[in-house]
Short mmCIF file of C-alpha atoms and ligand atoms in Angstrom, two decimals:
data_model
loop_
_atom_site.label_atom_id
_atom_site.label_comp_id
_atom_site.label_asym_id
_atom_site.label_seq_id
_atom_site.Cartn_x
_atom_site.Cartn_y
_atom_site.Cartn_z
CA UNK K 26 214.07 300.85 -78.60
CA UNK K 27 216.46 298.22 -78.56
CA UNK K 28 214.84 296.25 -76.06
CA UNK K 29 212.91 293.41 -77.75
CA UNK K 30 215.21 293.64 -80.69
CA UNK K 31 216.32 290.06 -79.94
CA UNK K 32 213.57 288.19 -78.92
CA UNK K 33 210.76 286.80 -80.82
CA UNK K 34 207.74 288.31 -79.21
CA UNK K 35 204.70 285.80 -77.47
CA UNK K 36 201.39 285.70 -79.61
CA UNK K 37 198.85 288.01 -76.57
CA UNK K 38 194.99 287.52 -77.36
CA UNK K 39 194.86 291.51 -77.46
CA UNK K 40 196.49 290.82 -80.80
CA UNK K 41 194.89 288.03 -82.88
CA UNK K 42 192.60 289.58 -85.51
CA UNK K 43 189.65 287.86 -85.39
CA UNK K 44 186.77 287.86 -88.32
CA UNK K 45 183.16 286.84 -88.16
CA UNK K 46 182.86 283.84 -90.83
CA UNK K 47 180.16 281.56 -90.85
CA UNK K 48 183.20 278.66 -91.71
CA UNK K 49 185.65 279.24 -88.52
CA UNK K 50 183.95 276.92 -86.64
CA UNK K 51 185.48 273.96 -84.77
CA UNK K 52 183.99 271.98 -87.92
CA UNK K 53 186.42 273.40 -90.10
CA UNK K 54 189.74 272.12 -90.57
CA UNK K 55 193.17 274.03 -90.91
CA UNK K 56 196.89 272.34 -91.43
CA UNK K 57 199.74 274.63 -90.69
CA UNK K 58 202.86 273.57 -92.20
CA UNK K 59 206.16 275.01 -89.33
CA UNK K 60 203.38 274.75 -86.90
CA UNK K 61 206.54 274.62 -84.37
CA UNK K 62 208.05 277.38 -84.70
CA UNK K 63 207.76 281.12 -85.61
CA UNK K 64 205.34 282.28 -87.95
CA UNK K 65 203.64 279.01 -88.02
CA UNK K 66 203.13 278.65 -84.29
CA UNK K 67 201.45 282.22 -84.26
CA UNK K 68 199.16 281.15 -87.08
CA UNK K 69 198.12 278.20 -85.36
CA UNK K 70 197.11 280.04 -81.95
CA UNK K 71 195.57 282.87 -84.24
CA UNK K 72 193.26 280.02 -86.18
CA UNK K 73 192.19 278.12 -83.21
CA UNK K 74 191.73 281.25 -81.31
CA UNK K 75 189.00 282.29 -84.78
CA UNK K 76 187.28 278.75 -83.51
CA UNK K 77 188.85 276.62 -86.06
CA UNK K 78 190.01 272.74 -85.49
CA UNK K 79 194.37 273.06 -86.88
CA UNK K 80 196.63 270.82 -86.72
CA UNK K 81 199.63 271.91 -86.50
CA UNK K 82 202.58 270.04 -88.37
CA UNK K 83 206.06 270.39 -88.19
CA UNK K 84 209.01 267.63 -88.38
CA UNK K 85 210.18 269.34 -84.50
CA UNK K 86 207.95 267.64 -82.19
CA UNK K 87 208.99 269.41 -79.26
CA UNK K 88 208.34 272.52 -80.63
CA UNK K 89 204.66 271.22 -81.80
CA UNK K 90 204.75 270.33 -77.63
CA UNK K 91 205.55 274.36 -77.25
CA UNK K 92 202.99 275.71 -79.53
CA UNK K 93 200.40 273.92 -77.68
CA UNK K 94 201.30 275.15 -74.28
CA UNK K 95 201.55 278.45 -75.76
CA UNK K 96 197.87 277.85 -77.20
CA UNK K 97 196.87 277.45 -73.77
CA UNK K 98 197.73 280.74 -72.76
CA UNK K 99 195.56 282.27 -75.46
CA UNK K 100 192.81 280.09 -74.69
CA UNK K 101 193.18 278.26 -78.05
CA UNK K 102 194.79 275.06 -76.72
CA UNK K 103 191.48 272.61 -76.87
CA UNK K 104 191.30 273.50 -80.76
CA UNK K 105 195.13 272.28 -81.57
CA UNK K 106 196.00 268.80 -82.94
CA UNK K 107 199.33 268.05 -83.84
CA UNK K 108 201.22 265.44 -86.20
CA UNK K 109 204.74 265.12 -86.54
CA UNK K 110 205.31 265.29 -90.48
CA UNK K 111 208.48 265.77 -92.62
CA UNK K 112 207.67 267.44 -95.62
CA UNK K 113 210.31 265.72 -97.54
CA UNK K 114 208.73 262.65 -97.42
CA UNK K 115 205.41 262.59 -99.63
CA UNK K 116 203.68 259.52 -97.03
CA UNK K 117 204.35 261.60 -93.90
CA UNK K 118 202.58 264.20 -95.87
CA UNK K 119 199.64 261.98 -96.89
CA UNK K 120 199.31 260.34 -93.65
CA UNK K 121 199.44 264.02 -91.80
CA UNK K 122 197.00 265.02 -94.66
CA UNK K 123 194.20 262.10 -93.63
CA UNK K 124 194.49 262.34 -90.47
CA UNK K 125 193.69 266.34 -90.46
CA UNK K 126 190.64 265.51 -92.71
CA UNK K 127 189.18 262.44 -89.77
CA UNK K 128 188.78 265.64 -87.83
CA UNK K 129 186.20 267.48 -89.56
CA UNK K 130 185.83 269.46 -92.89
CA UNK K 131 189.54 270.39 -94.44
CA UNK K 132 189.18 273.59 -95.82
CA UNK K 133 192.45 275.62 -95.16
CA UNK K 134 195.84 275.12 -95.34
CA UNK K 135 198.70 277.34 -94.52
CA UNK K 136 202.12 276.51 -95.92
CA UNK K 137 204.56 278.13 -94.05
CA UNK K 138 207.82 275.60 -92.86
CA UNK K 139 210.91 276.81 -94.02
CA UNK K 140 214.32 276.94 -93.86
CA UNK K 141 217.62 278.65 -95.41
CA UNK K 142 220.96 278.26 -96.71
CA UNK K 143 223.69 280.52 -97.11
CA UNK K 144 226.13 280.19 -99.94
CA UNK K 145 227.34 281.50 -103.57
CA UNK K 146 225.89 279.85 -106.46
CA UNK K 147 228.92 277.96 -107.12
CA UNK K 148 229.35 276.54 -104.15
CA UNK K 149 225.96 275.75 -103.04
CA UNK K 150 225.55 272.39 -102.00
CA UNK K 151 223.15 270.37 -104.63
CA UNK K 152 221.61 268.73 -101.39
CA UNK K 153 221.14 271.75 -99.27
CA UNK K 154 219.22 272.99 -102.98
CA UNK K 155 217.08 270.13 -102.93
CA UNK K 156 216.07 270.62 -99.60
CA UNK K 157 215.21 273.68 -99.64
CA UNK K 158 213.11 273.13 -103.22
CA UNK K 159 211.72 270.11 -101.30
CA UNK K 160 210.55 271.91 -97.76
CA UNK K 161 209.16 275.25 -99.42
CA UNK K 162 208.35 274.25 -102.92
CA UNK K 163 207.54 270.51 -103.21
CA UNK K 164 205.99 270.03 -100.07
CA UNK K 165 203.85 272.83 -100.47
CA UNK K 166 202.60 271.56 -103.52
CA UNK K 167 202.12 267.97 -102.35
CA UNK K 168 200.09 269.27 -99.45
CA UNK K 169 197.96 271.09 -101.88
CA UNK K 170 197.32 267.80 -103.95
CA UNK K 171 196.32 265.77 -100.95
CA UNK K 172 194.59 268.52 -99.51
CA UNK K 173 192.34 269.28 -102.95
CA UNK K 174 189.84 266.58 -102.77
CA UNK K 175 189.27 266.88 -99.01
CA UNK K 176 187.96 270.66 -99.68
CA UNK K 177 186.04 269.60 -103.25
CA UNK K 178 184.42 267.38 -100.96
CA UNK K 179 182.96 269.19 -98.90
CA UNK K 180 179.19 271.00 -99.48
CA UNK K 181 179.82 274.25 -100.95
CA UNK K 182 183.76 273.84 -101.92
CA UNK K 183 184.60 276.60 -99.65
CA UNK K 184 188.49 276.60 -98.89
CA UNK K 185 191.83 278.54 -99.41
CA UNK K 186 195.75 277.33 -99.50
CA UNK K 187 197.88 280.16 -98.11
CA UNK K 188 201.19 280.37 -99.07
CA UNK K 189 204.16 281.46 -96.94
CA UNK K 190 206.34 283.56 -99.26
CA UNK K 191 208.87 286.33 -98.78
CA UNK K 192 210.14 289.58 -100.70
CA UNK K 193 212.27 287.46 -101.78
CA UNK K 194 209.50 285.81 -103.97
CA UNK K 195 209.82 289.08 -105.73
CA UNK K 196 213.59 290.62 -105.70
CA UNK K 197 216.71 288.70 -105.42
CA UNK K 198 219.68 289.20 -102.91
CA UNK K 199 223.31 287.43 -103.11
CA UNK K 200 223.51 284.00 -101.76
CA UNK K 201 220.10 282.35 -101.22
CA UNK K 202 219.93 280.71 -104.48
CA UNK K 203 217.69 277.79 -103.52
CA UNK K 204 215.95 280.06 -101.10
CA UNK K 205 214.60 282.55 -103.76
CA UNK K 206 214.39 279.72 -106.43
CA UNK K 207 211.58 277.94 -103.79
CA UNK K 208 209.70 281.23 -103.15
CA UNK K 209 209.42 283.13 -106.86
CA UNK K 210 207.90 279.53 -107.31
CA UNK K 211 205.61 279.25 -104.44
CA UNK K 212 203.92 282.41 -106.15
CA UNK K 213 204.01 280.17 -109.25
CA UNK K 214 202.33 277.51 -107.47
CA UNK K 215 199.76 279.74 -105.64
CA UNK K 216 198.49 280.88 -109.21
CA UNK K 217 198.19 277.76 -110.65
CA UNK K 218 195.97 276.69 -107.63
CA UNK K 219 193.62 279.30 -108.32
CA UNK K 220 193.44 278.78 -112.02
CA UNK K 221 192.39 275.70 -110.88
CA UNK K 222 189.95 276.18 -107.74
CA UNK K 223 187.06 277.69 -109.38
CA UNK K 224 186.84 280.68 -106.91
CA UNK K 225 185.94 278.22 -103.91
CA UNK K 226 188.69 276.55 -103.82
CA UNK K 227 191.06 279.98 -103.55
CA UNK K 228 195.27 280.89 -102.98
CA UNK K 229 196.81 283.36 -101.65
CA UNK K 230 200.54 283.64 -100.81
CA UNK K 231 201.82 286.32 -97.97
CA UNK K 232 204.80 288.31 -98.91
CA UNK K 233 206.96 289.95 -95.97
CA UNK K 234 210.24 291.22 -94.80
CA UNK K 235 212.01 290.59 -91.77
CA UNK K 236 209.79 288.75 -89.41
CA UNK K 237 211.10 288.36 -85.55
CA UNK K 238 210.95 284.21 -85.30
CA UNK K 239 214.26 282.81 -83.90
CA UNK K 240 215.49 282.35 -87.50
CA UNK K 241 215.83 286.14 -87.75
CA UNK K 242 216.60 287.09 -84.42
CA UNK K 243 219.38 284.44 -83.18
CA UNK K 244 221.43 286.56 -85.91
CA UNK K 245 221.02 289.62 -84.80
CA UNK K 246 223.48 289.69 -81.03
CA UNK K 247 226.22 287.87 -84.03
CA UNK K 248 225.82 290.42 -86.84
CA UNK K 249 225.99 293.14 -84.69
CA UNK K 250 229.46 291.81 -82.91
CA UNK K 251 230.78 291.17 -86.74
CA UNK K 252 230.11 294.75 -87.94
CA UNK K 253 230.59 296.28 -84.33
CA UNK K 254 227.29 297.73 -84.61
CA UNK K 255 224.56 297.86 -82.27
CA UNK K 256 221.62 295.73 -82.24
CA UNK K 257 219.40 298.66 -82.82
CA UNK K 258 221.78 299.39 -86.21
CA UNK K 259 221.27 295.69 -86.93
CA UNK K 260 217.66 295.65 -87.10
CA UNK K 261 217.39 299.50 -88.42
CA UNK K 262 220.43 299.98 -91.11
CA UNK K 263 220.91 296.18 -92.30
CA UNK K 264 217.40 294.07 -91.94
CA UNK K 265 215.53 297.19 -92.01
CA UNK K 266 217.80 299.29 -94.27
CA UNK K 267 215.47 299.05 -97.37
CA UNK K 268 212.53 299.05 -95.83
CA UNK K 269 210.69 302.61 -94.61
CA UNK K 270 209.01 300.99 -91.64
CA UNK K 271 211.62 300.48 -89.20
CA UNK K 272 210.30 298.21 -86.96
CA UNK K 273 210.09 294.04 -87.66
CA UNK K 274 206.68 292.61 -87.93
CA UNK K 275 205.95 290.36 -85.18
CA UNK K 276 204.79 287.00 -85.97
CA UNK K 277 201.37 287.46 -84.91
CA UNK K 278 201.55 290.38 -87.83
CA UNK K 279 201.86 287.52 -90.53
CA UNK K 280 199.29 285.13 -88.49
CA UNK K 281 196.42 287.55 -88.86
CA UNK K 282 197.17 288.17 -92.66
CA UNK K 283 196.45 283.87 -93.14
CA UNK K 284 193.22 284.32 -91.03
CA UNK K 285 191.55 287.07 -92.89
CA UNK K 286 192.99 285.18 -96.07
CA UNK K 287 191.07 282.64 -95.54
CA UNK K 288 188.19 284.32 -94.79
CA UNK K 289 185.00 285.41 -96.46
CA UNK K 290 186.23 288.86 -95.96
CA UNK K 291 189.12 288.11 -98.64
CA UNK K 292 186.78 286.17 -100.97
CA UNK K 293 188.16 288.07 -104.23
CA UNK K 294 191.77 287.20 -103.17
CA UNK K 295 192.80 284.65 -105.55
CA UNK K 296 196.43 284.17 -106.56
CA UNK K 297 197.21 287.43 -105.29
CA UNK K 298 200.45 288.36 -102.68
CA UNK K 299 199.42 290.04 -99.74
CA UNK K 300 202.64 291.70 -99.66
CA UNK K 301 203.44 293.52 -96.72
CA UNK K 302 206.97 294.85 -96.26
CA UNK K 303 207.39 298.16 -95.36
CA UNK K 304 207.55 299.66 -98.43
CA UNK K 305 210.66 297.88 -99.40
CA UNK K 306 209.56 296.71 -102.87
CA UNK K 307 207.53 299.65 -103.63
CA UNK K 308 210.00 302.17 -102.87
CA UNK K 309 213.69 303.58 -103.04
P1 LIG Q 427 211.16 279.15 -88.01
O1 LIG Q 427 212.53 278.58 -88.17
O2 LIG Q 427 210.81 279.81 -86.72
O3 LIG Q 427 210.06 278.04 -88.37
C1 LIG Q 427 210.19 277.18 -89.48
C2 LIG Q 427 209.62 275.83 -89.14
O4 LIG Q 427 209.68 274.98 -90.30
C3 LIG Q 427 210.39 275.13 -88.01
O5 LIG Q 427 209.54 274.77 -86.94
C4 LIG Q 427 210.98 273.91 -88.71
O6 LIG Q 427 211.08 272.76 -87.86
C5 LIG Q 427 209.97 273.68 -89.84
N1 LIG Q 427 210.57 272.82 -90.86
C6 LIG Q 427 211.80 272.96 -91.44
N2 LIG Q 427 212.04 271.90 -92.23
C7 LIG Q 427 210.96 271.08 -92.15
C8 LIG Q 427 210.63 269.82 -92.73
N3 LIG Q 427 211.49 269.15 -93.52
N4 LIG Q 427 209.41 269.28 -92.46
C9 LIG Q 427 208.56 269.92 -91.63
N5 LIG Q 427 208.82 271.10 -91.03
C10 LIG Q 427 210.02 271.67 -91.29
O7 LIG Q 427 210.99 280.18 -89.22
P2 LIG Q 427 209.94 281.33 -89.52
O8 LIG Q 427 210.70 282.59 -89.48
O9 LIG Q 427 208.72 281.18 -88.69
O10 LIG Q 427 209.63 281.04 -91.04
C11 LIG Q 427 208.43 280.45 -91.49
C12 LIG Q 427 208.26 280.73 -92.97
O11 LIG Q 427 208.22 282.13 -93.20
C13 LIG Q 427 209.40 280.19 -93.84
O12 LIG Q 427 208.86 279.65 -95.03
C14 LIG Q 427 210.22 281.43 -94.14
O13 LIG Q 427 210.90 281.32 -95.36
C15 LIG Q 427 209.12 282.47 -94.22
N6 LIG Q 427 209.57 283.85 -94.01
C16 LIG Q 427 210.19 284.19 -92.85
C17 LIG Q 427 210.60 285.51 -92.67
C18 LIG Q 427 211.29 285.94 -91.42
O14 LIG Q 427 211.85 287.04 -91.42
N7 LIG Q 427 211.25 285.19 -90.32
C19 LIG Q 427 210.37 286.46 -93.68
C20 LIG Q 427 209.72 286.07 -94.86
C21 LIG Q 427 209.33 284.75 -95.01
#
């Protein structure tokens, strides 16, 4: 069981969900926000693989390098553009922004990049807060404004902004101040774009636990030698401990949730969570 526990899983075509929608075509246009990494990356391969044209975006350019040779192994590769963007800087944004909509219709954009900090309110560095508010909350919402007139634009409107959220966009733990403050608004945000998209234009953000990206599981060989535990407890009792499904989701897990919210198939999803945790919210 605990084999695995510690390494992010590869995205396998046996895996990608895949939905019949007149709009995945190579036409259509995705950006992927933390296309380099993690849930992003699996997103990317699961959108090209549904016949879509994404460019991926991510400030790590060799891991934008990765995600395309991992692509290729899913047969996705030929459908993957990437630009370099940091999305703390609102002209990388609008520059990554054009140059996704030169490539056909932009219609969909997943906002997933994201980082963390660690630290008690009162000692929580004011520029670690703004970075965090910038990555997951600002730039999020500045990729939606650029984004906006590329999908009015094109001929039926047709077009959804996914956002990358978190249980912690709905409960609060100890120390991750800037961390929850970003996500509770993301939900915030993903409302306000559907009060404004006149049920074309549609949001959706994607709630989850515990994902297994490197983030998650680079902690787990360190936790478990600080408690004395074993990885298995790690992952079970600690990540896991609230949660009645005791197993991680895999990336791909989160991937497939952004390609059926974008598609036809979720067309009365609009400023909802897709919230998918294990029952940790919903039960105790
Ligand atoms: P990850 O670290 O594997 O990927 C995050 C990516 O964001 C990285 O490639 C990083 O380079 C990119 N990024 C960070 N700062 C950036 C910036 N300034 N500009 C552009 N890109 C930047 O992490 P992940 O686990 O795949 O997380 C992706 C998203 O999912 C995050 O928003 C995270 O909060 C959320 N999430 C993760 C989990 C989990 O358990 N892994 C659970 C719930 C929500």
């Amino acid at each position: 069981m605990v084999s695995g526990a510690t390494e992010p899983p590869e995205v396998t075509v046996e895996e990608i969900q895949t939905v019949d929608d007149d709009h995945f075509n190579e036409d259509a246009v995705a950006i992927v926000t933390g296309g380099g990494s993690g849930i992003g990356r699996a997103t990317t391969i699961a959108l090209a693989h549904n016949g879509l044209t994404v460019v991926a975006t991510d400030v790590d350019e060799e891991g934008l390098a990765e995600t395309v040779e991992k692509a290729r192994a899913c047969d996705a590769a030929e459908n993957v553009e990437t630009v370099t963007a940091d999305l703390v800087n609102e002209d990388d944004i609008a520059s990554m922004v054009e140059a996704a909509a030169e490539l056909g219709d932009l219609r969909y954009v997943a906002n997933i990049a994201g980082l963390q900090h660690i630290s008690p309110i009162e000692e929580f560095p004011t520029a670690k807060f703004d970075e965090l508010l910038d990555v997951m909350l600002r730039g999020p919402f500045l990729v939606t404004k650029h984004a906006i007139p590329h999908i009015r634009a094109t001929d039926d409107g047709v077009g959804a902004i996914g956002n990358m959220a978190s249980i912690h966009s709905h409960i609060a733990t100890q120390d991750k101040v800037a961390y929850m403050s970003a996500k509770f608004g993301l939900r915030g945000l993903t409302q306000s774009i559907a009060a404004e998209g006149e049920g074309t234009l549609r949001s959706f953000s994607v709630s989850t636990g515990y994902v297994k990206t490197p983030l998650v599981t680079n902690q787990i060989p360190d936790t478990a030698e600080e408690r004395g535990i074993s990885e298995q407890e790690v992952v079970e009792d600690v990540m896991l401990g609230e949660s009645r499904v005791k197993e991680m989701m895999a990336p791909i897990d989160v991937a497939n949730l952004f390609t059926f919210g974008f598609s036809k198939r979720a067309r009365h999803l609009n400023g909802g969570d897709l919230t998918f945790e294990g029952g940790h919210l919903y039960t105790y």
